Amino acid sequence: MDTQQVSAPPRAPSAGVVHINIRLTDGYTIVSNRLSQHRGLSLLAIGLGTHIQSLPDGRRVGVKALAEVFPESETRIAAALRELEQHGFLRRTRENVRGGKLVTSTVFYNHPDAAARGRERRRAGGGQP
């Protein structure tokens, strides 16, 4: 005679977060733990980096454009962008275009270490990463 094995449902931890995850099929962004759990970045920088990563290519992410979307001041947003730059998540370069106008080109890296290694290889003549 077979005996039926009854399993108790898993118990939630007695402390800490419990995740209730719903499988997402649209309207989501994958965010690296390198960004979301970075100990050297402020929460504002992590949140701003997450927002930037969720945007489509070509969207403006300058200080003024971001200040129109969020309640933080331009000063705080500028500081958060500098943090992201210092830790390799963001690269901003200024370029002269026709008519003497300056345009800022922004690149966001979801894996700064890998991006840096790729840039070093290209500079050394090794081609694409």
PDB file of C-alpha atoms in Angstrom:
ATOM      1  CA  MET A   1       0.000   0.000   0.000  1.00  0.00           C
ATOM      2  CA  ASP A   2       1.386   3.352  -1.009  1.00  0.00           C
ATOM      3  CA  THR A   3       1.393   6.111   1.511  1.00  0.00           C
ATOM      4  CA  GLN A   4       0.766   9.568   0.246  1.00  0.00           C
ATOM      5  CA  GLN A   5       3.480  12.108   0.984  1.00  0.00           C
ATOM      6  CA  VAL A   6       2.039  15.418   2.022  1.00  0.00           C
ATOM      7  CA  SER A   7       4.306  18.411   1.916  1.00  0.00           C
ATOM      8  CA  ALA A   8       3.650  21.457   3.966  1.00  0.00           C
ATOM      9  CA  PRO A   9       3.738  24.677   1.949  1.00  0.00           C
ATOM     10  CA  PRO A  10       7.037  26.525   2.265  1.00  0.00           C
ATOM     11  CA  ARG A  11       7.064  28.885   5.203  1.00  0.00           C
ATOM     12  CA  ALA A  12       7.910  32.521   4.788  1.00  0.00           C
ATOM     13  CA  PRO A  13      11.093  33.656   6.486  1.00  0.00           C
ATOM     14  CA  SER A  14      10.556  34.984   9.989  1.00  0.00           C
ATOM     15  CA  ALA A  15      12.332  38.244   9.083  1.00  0.00           C
ATOM     16  CA  GLY A  16      13.308  40.149   5.970  1.00  0.00           C
ATOM     17  CA  VAL A  17      11.653  40.648   2.641  1.00  0.00           C
ATOM     18  CA  VAL A  18       9.377  38.147   0.957  1.00  0.00           C
ATOM     19  CA  HIS A  19       9.076  38.503  -2.812  1.00  0.00           C
ATOM     20  CA  ILE A  20       5.777  37.959  -4.609  1.00  0.00           C
ATOM     21  CA  ASN A  21       6.797  37.777  -8.250  1.00  0.00           C
ATOM     22  CA  ILE A  22       4.445  37.869 -11.210  1.00  0.00           C
ATOM     23  CA  ARG A  23       5.914  36.858 -14.575  1.00  0.00           C
ATOM     24  CA  LEU A  24       6.138  40.048 -16.617  1.00  0.00           C
ATOM     25  CA  THR A  25       5.589  39.911 -20.351  1.00  0.00           C
ATOM     26  CA  ASP A  26       5.783  43.609 -21.216  1.00  0.00           C
ATOM     27  CA  GLY A  27       6.650  46.962 -19.702  1.00  0.00           C
ATOM     28  CA  TYR A  28       9.705  45.860 -17.743  1.00  0.00           C
ATOM     29  CA  THR A  29      13.461  46.427 -17.671  1.00  0.00           C
ATOM     30  CA  ILE A  30      16.146  44.011 -16.511  1.00  0.00           C
ATOM     31  CA  VAL A  31      18.403  45.807 -14.045  1.00  0.00           C
ATOM     32  CA  SER A  32      21.784  44.437 -13.065  1.00  0.00           C
ATOM     33  CA  ASN A  33      22.518  43.867  -9.385  1.00  0.00           C
ATOM     34  CA  ARG A  34      25.733  45.762 -10.120  1.00  0.00           C
ATOM     35  CA  LEU A  35      23.527  48.845 -10.216  1.00  0.00           C
ATOM     36  CA  SER A  36      20.629  48.002  -7.906  1.00  0.00           C
ATOM     37  CA  GLN A  37      22.840  46.803  -5.038  1.00  0.00           C
ATOM     38  CA  HIS A  38      25.876  49.051  -5.561  1.00  0.00           C
ATOM     39  CA  ARG A  39      27.191  50.084  -2.142  1.00  0.00           C
ATOM     40  CA  GLY A  40      29.047  53.129  -3.449  1.00  0.00           C
ATOM     41  CA  LEU A  41      26.054  54.826  -5.064  1.00  0.00           C
ATOM     42  CA  SER A  42      23.366  56.861  -3.356  1.00  0.00           C
ATOM     43  CA  LEU A  43      19.772  55.705  -3.615  1.00  0.00           C
ATOM     44  CA  LEU A  44      19.105  58.683  -5.878  1.00  0.00           C
ATOM     45  CA  ALA A  45      21.868  57.595  -8.270  1.00  0.00           C
ATOM     46  CA  ILE A  46      20.611  53.981  -8.263  1.00  0.00           C
ATOM     47  CA  GLY A  47      17.059  55.140  -8.949  1.00  0.00           C
ATOM     48  CA  LEU A  48      18.163  57.533 -11.663  1.00  0.00           C
ATOM     49  CA  GLY A  49      20.356  54.865 -13.262  1.00  0.00           C
ATOM     50  CA  THR A  50      17.444  52.434 -13.224  1.00  0.00           C
ATOM     51  CA  HIS A  51      15.212  55.064 -14.844  1.00  0.00           C
ATOM     52  CA  ILE A  52      17.795  55.855 -17.537  1.00  0.00           C
ATOM     53  CA  GLN A  53      18.281  52.157 -18.268  1.00  0.00           C
ATOM     54  CA  SER A  54      14.521  51.787 -18.795  1.00  0.00           C
ATOM     55  CA  LEU A  55      14.367  54.517 -21.454  1.00  0.00           C
ATOM     56  CA  PRO A  56      14.531  53.880 -25.192  1.00  0.00           C
ATOM     57  CA  ASP A  57      17.620  54.933 -27.143  1.00  0.00           C
ATOM     58  CA  GLY A  58      17.485  58.580 -28.135  1.00  0.00           C
ATOM     59  CA  ARG A  59      15.557  59.816 -25.075  1.00  0.00           C
ATOM     60  CA  ARG A  60      17.027  62.953 -23.520  1.00  0.00           C
ATOM     61  CA  VAL A  61      18.603  62.398 -20.107  1.00  0.00           C
ATOM     62  CA  GLY A  62      20.205  65.747 -19.372  1.00  0.00           C
ATOM     63  CA  VAL A  63      19.821  67.441 -16.004  1.00  0.00           C
ATOM     64  CA  LYS A  64      17.056  69.760 -17.183  1.00  0.00           C
ATOM     65  CA  ALA A  65      15.097  66.984 -18.924  1.00  0.00           C
ATOM     66  CA  LEU A  66      15.276  64.768 -15.820  1.00  0.00           C
ATOM     67  CA  ALA A  67      14.308  67.656 -13.522  1.00  0.00           C
ATOM     68  CA  GLU A  68      11.119  68.051 -15.574  1.00  0.00           C
ATOM     69  CA  VAL A  69      10.184  64.445 -14.740  1.00  0.00           C
ATOM     70  CA  PHE A  70      11.269  64.138 -11.090  1.00  0.00           C
ATOM     71  CA  PRO A  71      10.776  66.304  -7.994  1.00  0.00           C
ATOM     72  CA  GLU A  72      14.521  66.389  -7.179  1.00  0.00           C
ATOM     73  CA  SER A  73      16.388  69.601  -7.894  1.00  0.00           C
ATOM     74  CA  GLU A  74      18.751  70.029 -10.823  1.00  0.00           C
ATOM     75  CA  THR A  75      21.613  70.133  -8.300  1.00  0.00           C
ATOM     76  CA  ARG A  76      20.713  66.713  -6.844  1.00  0.00           C
ATOM     77  CA  ILE A  77      20.153  65.196 -10.289  1.00  0.00           C
ATOM     78  CA  ALA A  78      23.496  66.542 -11.519  1.00  0.00           C
ATOM     79  CA  ALA A  79      25.221  65.029  -8.477  1.00  0.00           C
ATOM     80  CA  ALA A  80      23.572  61.643  -9.102  1.00  0.00           C
ATOM     81  CA  LEU A  81      24.650  61.707 -12.759  1.00  0.00           C
ATOM     82  CA  ARG A  82      28.236  62.448 -11.641  1.00  0.00           C
ATOM     83  CA  GLU A  83      28.067  59.445  -9.273  1.00  0.00           C
ATOM     84  CA  LEU A  84      26.974  57.210 -12.141  1.00  0.00           C
ATOM     85  CA  GLU A  85      29.867  58.555 -14.225  1.00  0.00           C
ATOM     86  CA  GLN A  86      32.411  58.022 -11.445  1.00  0.00           C
ATOM     87  CA  HIS A  87      31.373  54.390 -11.106  1.00  0.00           C
ATOM     88  CA  GLY A  88      31.396  53.739 -14.862  1.00  0.00           C
ATOM     89  CA  PHE A  89      27.659  53.357 -15.473  1.00  0.00           C
ATOM     90  CA  LEU A  90      27.342  56.573 -17.456  1.00  0.00           C
ATOM     91  CA  ARG A  91      29.572  58.324 -19.960  1.00  0.00           C
ATOM     92  CA  ARG A  92      28.813  61.810 -21.237  1.00  0.00           C
ATOM     93  CA  THR A  93      30.830  63.462 -23.981  1.00  0.00           C
ATOM     94  CA  ARG A  94      30.320  66.886 -25.500  1.00  0.00           C
ATOM     95  CA  GLU A  95      30.527  67.207 -29.256  1.00  0.00           C
ATOM     96  CA  ASN A  96      30.550  70.226 -31.528  1.00  0.00           C
ATOM     97  CA  VAL A  97      27.959  70.051 -34.274  1.00  0.00           C
ATOM     98  CA  ARG A  98      27.161  72.339 -37.188  1.00  0.00           C
ATOM     99  CA  GLY A  99      26.698  75.957 -36.274  1.00  0.00           C
ATOM    100  CA  GLY A 100      29.041  75.760 -33.283  1.00  0.00           C
ATOM    101  CA  LYS A 101      26.405  74.145 -31.097  1.00  0.00           C
ATOM    102  CA  LEU A 102      27.491  71.787 -28.292  1.00  0.00           C
ATOM    103  CA  VAL A 103      25.604  68.486 -27.965  1.00  0.00           C
ATOM    104  CA  THR A 104      26.046  66.006 -25.136  1.00  0.00           C
ATOM    105  CA  SER A 105      26.191  62.355 -26.101  1.00  0.00           C
ATOM    106  CA  THR A 106      25.236  59.984 -23.272  1.00  0.00           C
ATOM    107  CA  VAL A 107      25.972  56.261 -23.040  1.00  0.00           C
ATOM    108  CA  PHE A 108      24.665  54.065 -20.202  1.00  0.00           C
ATOM    109  CA  TYR A 109      26.422  50.793 -19.321  1.00  0.00           C
ATOM    110  CA  ASN A 110      24.578  48.041 -17.469  1.00  0.00           C
ATOM    111  CA  HIS A 111      27.934  46.297 -16.840  1.00  0.00           C
ATOM    112  CA  PRO A 112      30.614  48.986 -16.437  1.00  0.00           C
ATOM    113  CA  ASP A 113      33.523  46.561 -15.933  1.00  0.00           C
ATOM    114  CA  ALA A 114      32.814  44.678 -19.153  1.00  0.00           C
ATOM    115  CA  ALA A 115      32.282  47.943 -21.042  1.00  0.00           C
ATOM    116  CA  ALA A 116      35.631  49.288 -19.766  1.00  0.00           C
ATOM    117  CA  ARG A 117      37.437  46.100 -20.838  1.00  0.00           C
ATOM    118  CA  GLY A 118      35.864  46.394 -24.297  1.00  0.00           C
ATOM    119  CA  ARG A 119      36.977  50.027 -24.630  1.00  0.00           C
ATOM    120  CA  GLU A 120      40.528  49.062 -23.591  1.00  0.00           C
ATOM    121  CA  ARG A 121      40.617  46.239 -26.174  1.00  0.00           C
ATOM    122  CA  ARG A 122      39.429  48.570 -28.932  1.00  0.00           C
ATOM    123  CA  ARG A 123      42.073  51.181 -27.970  1.00  0.00           C
ATOM    124  CA  ALA A 124      44.748  48.469 -28.042  1.00  0.00           C
ATOM    125  CA  GLY A 125      43.601  47.421 -31.523  1.00  0.00           C
ATOM    126  CA  GLY A 126      41.845  44.239 -30.491  1.00  0.00           C
ATOM    127  CA  GLY A 127      38.555  45.041 -32.235  1.00  0.00           C
ATOM    128  CA  GLN A 128      35.129  44.405 -30.773  1.00  0.00           C
ATOM    129  CA  PRO A 129      34.766  42.954 -27.249  1.00  0.00           C
TER     130      PRO A 129
END
